[in-house]
Amino acid sequence: MKRVLFFLFLILLALNQNGIAQQNIRLNNSWDFVRQDLGGIWEAVRPVTPGNPESLPLWTKVTLPHCFNSRDAVDPDVNYYQGPGWYKTTLDIVNPYPNGRTVLHFEGAGQKTDVYIYTTKVASHLGGYDEWTADITQAVEDFKKTAAFKKQFKGKIPVEIRCDNSRDLETIPSQLSDFNVYGGLYRYVNLVYQPALSIDKLYANTSVSTDLKTAYIDPKLSFYNPAKLKGVTGELKLKDAKGKVILKSTYKLNDVDNDGTYPIGKLKFSKPHVWSPADPYLYTIEVTCSSNGQTYRQTEKVGFRSFLFADKGPFYLNGKRLFLQGTHRHEDHAGVAAAMTDTMMRTEMQLIKDMGVNFIRLGHYQQSRIILNLCDSLGIIVWEEEPWCRGGLGGDGYKNQARAMLTNMIQQHYNHPSIILWGLGNENDWEGDFAEFDKAKIRAFMTEQNNLAHKLDPSRKTTIRRCDFCKDIVDVYSPSIWPGWYRGVYTEYKKSVEDEIQKVNHMFHAEWGGDSHAGRHAESPDKVLENIKTGVGVDERLGDASLVGGNARASKDGDWSESYIITLFDWYLKEQETIPNFTGSAFWVFKDFSTPIRPDNPIPYMNQKGVVARDFTKKESYYVFQSYWSKNLMAHIYRNTWPVRRGNDVEEKMVKLFSNADEAELFLNGKSQGIKKRNSQDFPAAGLRWMVKFNNGKNDLKVIARKGRATVTDQISQQYQTQKWGKPAKLELTQMSSKDGITTIQAVLRDANGVQCLNAANWINFSLSGDGELQDDLGTPDGSRKVQAYNGRAVISIKTNNGSSVAAVQSPGLATAFLKL
């Protein structure tokens, strides 16, 4: 009997899931795409005879999410495409609700979008990052009455979408921004069936008492009711994480319209389980609305927590001090650009959480609902930001877009307990988009946006980064502090933070760090600091990000090695622990991302400030943060990605271990080098460092780290080279590996005697002829056909396609090397 009941349960579950799927369907497959404009909508729907002129332009098959700029954003030879592109598909539309609404729901599309059913335009939207809908109900019904519905489209509905990311000064974000303004359907598109009357938005309005003993929920609803139906009834349930109903109530409204917001009763309960990064406990709120015999149900996750920024003091969550340990995120990934799948997003956010992060700034635009859900469930506190980024202030259309995008961001992400800060702008002191740069007008509009944010959501704070003449407007301000990279030296960090804390009531430090070219390491990375002036300020100024001109600075004159950046991070992190009134910080940025304004970087068009590469490959700096922030025991010997070290026979070299263990023992070629105790203030590497003499040739390193009774080990092998080298004289191209149809090749710079030039940073250019495909335009150090060498070498992979190819590598001033594959 139990077995029969179990199978009945599975059948009911499947039916229920099918029912849900019929109401909200992701439209991922069966799309055609062309990256150009059309002469008109008729070109997308006219009957096509193969070989005739109307079969052009040629469309390609794509799946969603999809970005125009999946590869060309990091193509070293061209500017990335900015213009229109078209998508088309056909849909089977069967709305189960009599007189219901059929809606296309866009989770984000860049940047201007028009939607058509056959030749009828049904919606337009401006803005690449907020969600929006297109009601296609009437257009579908009208098309079903045409001859083309049955004859040409065989009972399906043709949908055509034009996306456009053309440059436009009167839109946000500015094209001066340090990230690509992508085009395409790069977030999910959904087909949604709704009753004639449905819930548009649910504002949960959760709060807790000061003593955390009582929780309150004061829900408000807005409705979508184009048919203007009368009389709405509904039910509200609040469930805990196990599904137990905590609260239950009903409501009745006599009349609702599309513009109003309606309270449905404030409720409270005792002993709430509060949300925090260490314990991200979520409740479920479920609300129904019923009218004219049809019921619509909406469920969302909510949390209960309190937070406080103390005046010129630290940050408190649920009454306890919490140091905010943060990073930043762009929606960008190797091979897909902005079109990240939910699987990619989960992978990225888990990597961030595993590093020990409890805070993230989502820069510089509203990001996917998937990311916010992950922040809620993983326990990552959020600063989310509207895309008013750089360039000044435009006209009425510009300001209307900013108002709309701020409103949409707050309304659409209102219920996420992870969010505490609404960002109003970024680097709004940056001139260039308009002939007029009027600080008073920028202040006036910033004030207006600040007031709008507080009106829409009184429960959260507002913030901006780097616009000193507006720092008194917002609740929390982040100044520009970049010692050791754009100006000054990293040892100036603590004083600069302490000074800035005193200038505003609530200060947070967003954006700090520097670029590192993954795989490049140095024995003396601090040498650049000898030529850098101190005491002249540490804020980033216009021009500091350039690789030409100006005073000496690490960003221009340094080696961009992983060795330097881990030293800078190590110093910052140990200093942050000694500032008792500091709210916290967020380093820039978690993952390398593409940018149109950095063509001369070691990977062209890539901002390389991430602690992971654009494909999630961890850099050495990832483990530095993990050693300070993660609660899970870890140990990582620095220079895992440095196959060859260099020096003299009798020279001692430092081995660094980044670990959160209490103590660790190092073994070199099987011999103990002693036990070291961890002390975060014992710089560098929190005291976990050893001076050792390497053997010429191969050396084996092993570490055993302990915390209480728990142990963790790490081990690597490194070559040690004492042989000297001259300037690069030739290129050598060899095959490193071949597996599953992918061959990896390596280019090495050697001097006249054949010795690898371990400090060479020459430009390397790969090319390929034959059956294979070069795996390039990925924006990674091993996925770029044009790249600066890291320690005298560079690698790239080739998809062989089971054929023969000839690879070539060039470097200015050197003879081309070839390799037959």
PDB file of N, CA and C in Angstrom, residues 90-163:
ATOM      1  N   THR A  90       9.216  30.672 -33.689  1.00  0.00           N
ATOM      2  CA  THR A  90       7.768  30.457 -33.740  1.00  0.00           C
ATOM      3  C   THR A  90       7.357  29.678 -32.503  1.00  0.00           C
ATOM      4  N   LEU A  91       6.182  29.994 -31.988  1.00  0.00           N
ATOM      5  CA  LEU A  91       5.723  29.414 -30.725  1.00  0.00           C
ATOM      6  C   LEU A  91       4.358  28.749 -30.883  1.00  0.00           C
ATOM      7  N   ASP A  92       4.208  27.636 -30.190  1.00  0.00           N
ATOM      8  CA  ASP A  92       2.883  27.069 -29.967  1.00  0.00           C
ATOM      9  C   ASP A  92       2.294  27.761 -28.741  1.00  0.00           C
ATOM     10  N   ILE A  93       1.229  28.483 -28.919  1.00  0.00           N
ATOM     11  CA  ILE A  93       0.636  29.232 -27.800  1.00  0.00           C
ATOM     12  C   ILE A  93      -0.757  28.677 -27.511  1.00  0.00           C
ATOM     13  N   VAL A  94      -0.873  28.094 -26.322  1.00  0.00           N
ATOM     14  CA  VAL A  94      -2.159  27.556 -25.862  1.00  0.00           C
ATOM     15  C   VAL A  94      -2.346  28.016 -24.422  1.00  0.00           C
ATOM     16  N   ASN A  95      -3.018  29.114 -24.248  1.00  0.00           N
ATOM     17  CA  ASN A  95      -3.236  29.671 -22.915  1.00  0.00           C
ATOM     18  C   ASN A  95      -4.343  28.882 -22.202  1.00  0.00           C
ATOM     19  N   PRO A  96      -4.022  28.273 -21.024  1.00  0.00           N
ATOM     20  CA  PRO A  96      -5.029  27.461 -20.337  1.00  0.00           C
ATOM     21  C   PRO A  96      -6.117  28.277 -19.651  1.00  0.00           C
ATOM     22  N   TYR A  97      -5.942  29.596 -19.549  1.00  0.00           N
ATOM     23  CA  TYR A  97      -6.907  30.435 -18.844  1.00  0.00           C
ATOM     24  C   TYR A  97      -7.878  31.066 -19.850  1.00  0.00           C
ATOM     25  N   PRO A  98      -9.150  30.844 -19.731  1.00  0.00           N
ATOM     26  CA  PRO A  98     -10.106  31.555 -20.583  1.00  0.00           C
ATOM     27  C   PRO A  98      -9.960  33.066 -20.386  1.00  0.00           C
ATOM     28  N   ASN A  99      -9.814  33.772 -21.479  1.00  0.00           N
ATOM     29  CA  ASN A  99      -9.620  35.236 -21.436  1.00  0.00           C
ATOM     30  C   ASN A  99      -8.364  35.639 -20.663  1.00  0.00           C
ATOM     31  N   GLY A 100      -7.414  34.711 -20.558  1.00  0.00           N
ATOM     32  CA  GLY A 100      -6.173  35.013 -19.845  1.00  0.00           C
ATOM     33  C   GLY A 100      -5.218  35.845 -20.680  1.00  0.00           C
ATOM     34  N   ARG A 101      -4.097  36.182 -20.075  1.00  0.00           N
ATOM     35  CA  ARG A 101      -3.094  37.008 -20.737  1.00  0.00           C
ATOM     36  C   ARG A 101      -1.883  36.145 -21.101  1.00  0.00           C
ATOM     37  N   THR A 102      -1.353  36.374 -22.285  1.00  0.00           N
ATOM     38  CA  THR A 102      -0.129  35.708 -22.742  1.00  0.00           C
ATOM     39  C   THR A 102       0.968  36.761 -22.812  1.00  0.00           C
ATOM     40  N   VAL A 103       2.062  36.495 -22.098  1.00  0.00           N
ATOM     41  CA  VAL A 103       3.081  37.519 -21.866  1.00  0.00           C
ATOM     42  C   VAL A 103       4.467  36.946 -22.163  1.00  0.00           C
ATOM     43  N   LEU A 104       5.303  37.746 -22.777  1.00  0.00           N
ATOM     44  CA  LEU A 104       6.726  37.434 -22.881  1.00  0.00           C
ATOM     45  C   LEU A 104       7.452  38.185 -21.768  1.00  0.00           C
ATOM     46  N   HIS A 105       8.165  37.452 -20.944  1.00  0.00           N
ATOM     47  CA  HIS A 105       8.879  38.034 -19.820  1.00  0.00           C
ATOM     48  C   HIS A 105      10.376  38.013 -20.127  1.00  0.00           C
ATOM     49  N   PHE A 106      10.976  39.188 -20.153  1.00  0.00           N
ATOM     50  CA  PHE A 106      12.403  39.338 -20.445  1.00  0.00           C
ATOM     51  C   PHE A 106      13.156  39.602 -19.140  1.00  0.00           C
ATOM     52  N   GLU A 107      14.101  38.738 -18.813  1.00  0.00           N
ATOM     53  CA  GLU A 107      14.899  38.933 -17.601  1.00  0.00           C
ATOM     54  C   GLU A 107      16.031  39.931 -17.813  1.00  0.00           C
ATOM     55  N   GLY A 108      16.156  40.426 -19.028  1.00  0.00           N
ATOM     56  CA  GLY A 108      17.156  41.424 -19.378  1.00  0.00           C
ATOM     57  C   GLY A 108      17.545  41.259 -20.833  1.00  0.00           C
ATOM     58  N   ALA A 109      17.608  42.366 -21.579  1.00  0.00           N
ATOM     59  CA  ALA A 109      18.003  42.335 -22.982  1.00  0.00           C
ATOM     60  C   ALA A 109      18.687  43.653 -23.310  1.00  0.00           C
ATOM     61  N   GLY A 110      19.743  43.570 -24.118  1.00  0.00           N
ATOM     62  CA  GLY A 110      20.515  44.790 -24.347  1.00  0.00           C
ATOM     63  C   GLY A 110      20.468  45.295 -25.780  1.00  0.00           C
ATOM     64  N   GLN A 111      20.363  46.601 -25.843  1.00  0.00           N
ATOM     65  CA  GLN A 111      20.088  47.590 -24.794  1.00  0.00           C
ATOM     66  C   GLN A 111      18.721  48.247 -25.061  1.00  0.00           C
ATOM     67  N   LYS A 112      18.365  48.376 -26.347  1.00  0.00           N
ATOM     68  CA  LYS A 112      17.030  48.821 -26.747  1.00  0.00           C
ATOM     69  C   LYS A 112      16.374  47.653 -27.474  1.00  0.00           C
ATOM     70  N   THR A 113      15.138  47.356 -27.121  1.00  0.00           N
ATOM     71  CA  THR A 113      14.512  46.141 -27.641  1.00  0.00           C
ATOM     72  C   THR A 113      13.104  46.432 -28.158  1.00  0.00           C
ATOM     73  N   ASP A 114      12.810  45.901 -29.343  1.00  0.00           N
ATOM     74  CA  ASP A 114      11.468  45.956 -29.926  1.00  0.00           C
ATOM     75  C   ASP A 114      10.976  44.531 -30.132  1.00  0.00           C
ATOM     76  N   VAL A 115       9.689  44.296 -29.840  1.00  0.00           N
ATOM     77  CA  VAL A 115       9.100  42.963 -29.931  1.00  0.00           C
ATOM     78  C   VAL A 115       7.935  43.001 -30.920  1.00  0.00           C
ATOM     79  N   TYR A 116       7.922  42.015 -31.816  1.00  0.00           N
ATOM     80  CA  TYR A 116       6.880  41.927 -32.837  1.00  0.00           C
ATOM     81  C   TYR A 116       6.208  40.560 -32.782  1.00  0.00           C
ATOM     82  N   ILE A 117       4.901  40.539 -33.048  1.00  0.00           N
ATOM     83  CA  ILE A 117       4.178  39.331 -33.410  1.00  0.00           C
ATOM     84  C   ILE A 117       3.823  39.492 -34.881  1.00  0.00           C
ATOM     85  N   TYR A 118       4.431  38.657 -35.715  1.00  0.00           N
ATOM     86  CA  TYR A 118       4.347  38.798 -37.160  1.00  0.00           C
ATOM     87  C   TYR A 118       4.818  40.214 -37.511  1.00  0.00           C
ATOM     88  N   THR A 119       3.988  41.062 -38.043  1.00  0.00           N
ATOM     89  CA  THR A 119       4.440  42.415 -38.405  1.00  0.00           C
ATOM     90  C   THR A 119       3.951  43.483 -37.433  1.00  0.00           C
ATOM     91  N   THR A 120       3.341  43.070 -36.328  1.00  0.00           N
ATOM     92  CA  THR A 120       2.789  44.022 -35.360  1.00  0.00           C
ATOM     93  C   THR A 120       3.762  44.227 -34.212  1.00  0.00           C
ATOM     94  N   LYS A 121       4.191  45.471 -34.015  1.00  0.00           N
ATOM     95  CA  LYS A 121       5.048  45.765 -32.855  1.00  0.00           C
ATOM     96  C   LYS A 121       4.180  45.779 -31.606  1.00  0.00           C
ATOM     97  N   VAL A 122       4.572  44.992 -30.600  1.00  0.00           N
ATOM     98  CA  VAL A 122       3.756  44.891 -29.390  1.00  0.00           C
ATOM     99  C   VAL A 122       4.426  45.545 -28.177  1.00  0.00           C
ATOM    100  N   ALA A 123       5.739  45.812 -28.241  1.00  0.00           N
ATOM    101  CA  ALA A 123       6.403  46.412 -27.077  1.00  0.00           C
ATOM    102  C   ALA A 123       7.774  46.940 -27.466  1.00  0.00           C
ATOM    103  N   SER A 124       8.222  47.932 -26.732  1.00  0.00           N
ATOM    104  CA  SER A 124       9.593  48.448 -26.820  1.00  0.00           C
ATOM    105  C   SER A 124      10.101  48.693 -25.421  1.00  0.00           C
ATOM    106  N   HIS A 125      11.400  48.514 -25.244  1.00  0.00           N
ATOM    107  CA  HIS A 125      11.990  48.740 -23.924  1.00  0.00           C
ATOM    108  C   HIS A 125      13.374  49.336 -24.086  1.00  0.00           C
ATOM    109  N   LEU A 126      13.687  50.309 -23.220  1.00  0.00           N
ATOM    110  CA  LEU A 126      15.010  50.925 -23.170  1.00  0.00           C
ATOM    111  C   LEU A 126      15.683  50.550 -21.862  1.00  0.00           C
ATOM    112  N   GLY A 127      16.861  49.961 -21.945  1.00  0.00           N
ATOM    113  CA  GLY A 127      17.605  49.570 -20.751  1.00  0.00           C
ATOM    114  C   GLY A 127      18.009  48.113 -20.830  1.00  0.00           C
ATOM    115  N   GLY A 128      19.271  47.843 -20.578  1.00  0.00           N
ATOM    116  CA  GLY A 128      19.787  46.511 -20.803  1.00  0.00           C
ATOM    117  C   GLY A 128      19.777  45.574 -19.621  1.00  0.00           C
ATOM    118  N   TYR A 129      19.260  45.998 -18.453  1.00  0.00           N
ATOM    119  CA  TYR A 129      19.520  45.209 -17.254  1.00  0.00           C
ATOM    120  C   TYR A 129      18.298  44.951 -16.372  1.00  0.00           C
ATOM    121  N   ASP A 130      17.236  45.703 -16.562  1.00  0.00           N
ATOM    122  CA  ASP A 130      16.033  45.483 -15.759  1.00  0.00           C
ATOM    123  C   ASP A 130      15.100  44.520 -16.479  1.00  0.00           C
ATOM    124  N   GLU A 131      14.175  43.923 -15.706  1.00  0.00           N
ATOM    125  CA  GLU A 131      13.210  42.998 -16.279  1.00  0.00           C
ATOM    126  C   GLU A 131      12.013  43.768 -16.840  1.00  0.00           C
ATOM    127  N   TRP A 132      11.345  43.148 -17.810  1.00  0.00           N
ATOM    128  CA  TRP A 132      10.167  43.788 -18.389  1.00  0.00           C
ATOM    129  C   TRP A 132       9.344  42.737 -19.124  1.00  0.00           C
ATOM    130  N   THR A 133       8.130  43.110 -19.469  1.00  0.00           N
ATOM    131  CA  THR A 133       7.229  42.170 -20.127  1.00  0.00           C
ATOM    132  C   THR A 133       6.604  42.793 -21.367  1.00  0.00           C
ATOM    133  N   ALA A 134       6.228  41.917 -22.278  1.00  0.00           N
ATOM    134  CA  ALA A 134       5.471  42.314 -23.464  1.00  0.00           C
ATOM    135  C   ALA A 134       4.198  41.475 -23.495  1.00  0.00           C
ATOM    136  N   ASP A 135       3.049  42.111 -23.373  1.00  0.00           N
ATOM    137  CA  ASP A 135       1.759  41.422 -23.425  1.00  0.00           C
ATOM    138  C   ASP A 135       1.406  41.207 -24.904  1.00  0.00           C
ATOM    139  N   ILE A 136       1.386  39.952 -25.327  1.00  0.00           N
ATOM    140  CA  ILE A 136       1.163  39.645 -26.744  1.00  0.00           C
ATOM    141  C   ILE A 136      -0.231  39.081 -26.993  1.00  0.00           C
ATOM    142  N   THR A 137      -1.088  39.168 -25.975  1.00  0.00           N
ATOM    143  CA  THR A 137      -2.410  38.513 -26.039  1.00  0.00           C
ATOM    144  C   THR A 137      -3.195  38.914 -27.274  1.00  0.00           C
ATOM    145  N   GLN A 138      -3.397  40.212 -27.459  1.00  0.00           N
ATOM    146  CA  GLN A 138      -4.244  40.676 -28.564  1.00  0.00           C
ATOM    147  C   GLN A 138      -3.586  40.424 -29.907  1.00  0.00           C
ATOM    148  N   ALA A 139      -2.275  40.633 -29.973  1.00  0.00           N
ATOM    149  CA  ALA A 139      -1.573  40.425 -31.247  1.00  0.00           C
ATOM    150  C   ALA A 139      -1.635  38.971 -31.682  1.00  0.00           C
ATOM    151  N   VAL A 140      -1.579  38.047 -30.729  1.00  0.00           N
ATOM    152  CA  VAL A 140      -1.693  36.627 -31.050  1.00  0.00           C
ATOM    153  C   VAL A 140      -3.082  36.317 -31.602  1.00  0.00           C
ATOM    154  N   GLU A 141      -4.109  36.850 -30.916  1.00  0.00           N
ATOM    155  CA  GLU A 141      -5.474  36.604 -31.380  1.00  0.00           C
ATOM    156  C   GLU A 141      -5.699  37.187 -32.768  1.00  0.00           C
ATOM    157  N   ASP A 142      -5.143  38.355 -33.007  1.00  0.00           N
ATOM    158  CA  ASP A 142      -5.301  38.983 -34.326  1.00  0.00           C
ATOM    159  C   ASP A 142      -4.586  38.170 -35.401  1.00  0.00           C
ATOM    160  N   PHE A 143      -3.408  37.663 -35.086  1.00  0.00           N
ATOM    161  CA  PHE A 143      -2.655  36.908 -36.094  1.00  0.00           C
ATOM    162  C   PHE A 143      -3.341  35.589 -36.428  1.00  0.00           C
ATOM    163  N   LYS A 144      -3.995  34.999 -35.449  1.00  0.00           N
ATOM    164  CA  LYS A 144      -4.682  33.731 -35.696  1.00  0.00           C
ATOM    165  C   LYS A 144      -5.794  33.875 -36.737  1.00  0.00           C
ATOM    166  N   LYS A 145      -6.230  35.090 -36.998  1.00  0.00           N
ATOM    167  CA  LYS A 145      -7.295  35.326 -37.967  1.00  0.00           C
ATOM    168  C   LYS A 145      -6.760  35.510 -39.385  1.00  0.00           C
ATOM    169  N   THR A 146      -5.437  35.516 -39.555  1.00  0.00           N
ATOM    170  CA  THR A 146      -4.845  35.754 -40.870  1.00  0.00           C
ATOM    171  C   THR A 146      -4.619  34.445 -41.609  1.00  0.00           C
ATOM    172  N   ALA A 147      -4.468  34.549 -42.926  1.00  0.00           N
ATOM    173  CA  ALA A 147      -4.185  33.369 -43.744  1.00  0.00           C
ATOM    174  C   ALA A 147      -2.791  32.819 -43.438  1.00  0.00           C
ATOM    175  N   ALA A 148      -1.852  33.699 -43.100  1.00  0.00           N
ATOM    176  CA  ALA A 148      -0.472  33.264 -42.842  1.00  0.00           C
ATOM    177  C   ALA A 148      -0.380  32.346 -41.633  1.00  0.00           C
ATOM    178  N   PHE A 149      -1.294  32.481 -40.677  1.00  0.00           N
ATOM    179  CA  PHE A 149      -1.254  31.662 -39.460  1.00  0.00           C
ATOM    180  C   PHE A 149      -1.295  30.177 -39.800  1.00  0.00           C
ATOM    181  N   LYS A 150      -2.221  29.795 -40.646  1.00  0.00           N
ATOM    182  CA  LYS A 150      -2.338  28.375 -40.978  1.00  0.00           C
ATOM    183  C   LYS A 150      -1.486  27.980 -42.173  1.00  0.00           C
ATOM    184  N   LYS A 151      -1.439  28.830 -43.188  1.00  0.00           N
ATOM    185  CA  LYS A 151      -0.784  28.452 -44.433  1.00  0.00           C
ATOM    186  C   LYS A 151       0.739  28.510 -44.316  1.00  0.00           C
ATOM    187  N   GLN A 152       1.265  29.644 -43.882  1.00  0.00           N
ATOM    188  CA  GLN A 152       2.727  29.809 -43.844  1.00  0.00           C
ATOM    189  C   GLN A 152       3.333  29.272 -42.561  1.00  0.00           C
ATOM    190  N   PHE A 153       2.697  29.534 -41.401  1.00  0.00           N
ATOM    191  CA  PHE A 153       3.291  29.206 -40.103  1.00  0.00           C
ATOM    192  C   PHE A 153       2.678  27.967 -39.457  1.00  0.00           C
ATOM    193  N   LYS A 154       1.776  27.290 -40.169  1.00  0.00           N
ATOM    194  CA  LYS A 154       1.258  25.994 -39.749  1.00  0.00           C
ATOM    195  C   LYS A 154       0.701  25.997 -38.325  1.00  0.00           C
ATOM    196  N   GLY A 155      -0.005  27.067 -37.965  1.00  0.00           N
ATOM    197  CA  GLY A 155      -0.640  27.132 -36.660  1.00  0.00           C
ATOM    198  C   GLY A 155       0.264  27.628 -35.538  1.00  0.00           C
ATOM    199  N   LYS A 156       1.450  28.111 -35.870  1.00  0.00           N
ATOM    200  CA  LYS A 156       2.349  28.665 -34.849  1.00  0.00           C
ATOM    201  C   LYS A 156       2.389  30.192 -34.948  1.00  0.00           C
ATOM    202  N   ILE A 157       2.887  30.791 -33.867  1.00  0.00           N
ATOM    203  CA  ILE A 157       2.928  32.258 -33.773  1.00  0.00           C
ATOM    204  C   ILE A 157       4.358  32.733 -34.012  1.00  0.00           C
ATOM    205  N   PRO A 158       4.598  33.562 -35.029  1.00  0.00           N
ATOM    206  CA  PRO A 158       5.944  34.080 -35.270  1.00  0.00           C
ATOM    207  C   PRO A 158       6.267  35.247 -34.338  1.00  0.00           C
ATOM    208  N   VAL A 159       7.419  35.162 -33.676  1.00  0.00           N
ATOM    209  CA  VAL A 159       7.886  36.217 -32.763  1.00  0.00           C
ATOM    210  C   VAL A 159       9.218  36.727 -33.293  1.00  0.00           C
ATOM    211  N   GLU A 160       9.357  38.038 -33.401  1.00  0.00           N
ATOM    212  CA  GLU A 160      10.602  38.645 -33.862  1.00  0.00           C
ATOM    213  C   GLU A 160      11.026  39.715 -32.849  1.00  0.00           C
ATOM    214  N   ILE A 161      12.306  39.759 -32.563  1.00  0.00           N
ATOM    215  CA  ILE A 161      12.822  40.687 -31.543  1.00  0.00           C
ATOM    216  C   ILE A 161      14.055  41.383 -32.094  1.00  0.00           C
ATOM    217  N   ARG A 162      14.037  42.674 -32.038  1.00  0.00           N
ATOM    218  CA  ARG A 162      15.196  43.479 -32.447  1.00  0.00           C
ATOM    219  C   ARG A 162      15.871  44.043 -31.207  1.00  0.00           C
ATOM    220  N   CYS A 163      17.133  43.681 -30.993  1.00  0.00           N
ATOM    221  CA  CYS A 163      17.951  44.267 -29.921  1.00  0.00           C
ATOM    222  C   CYS A 163      18.974  45.199 -30.541  1.00  0.00           C
TER     223      CYS A 163
END
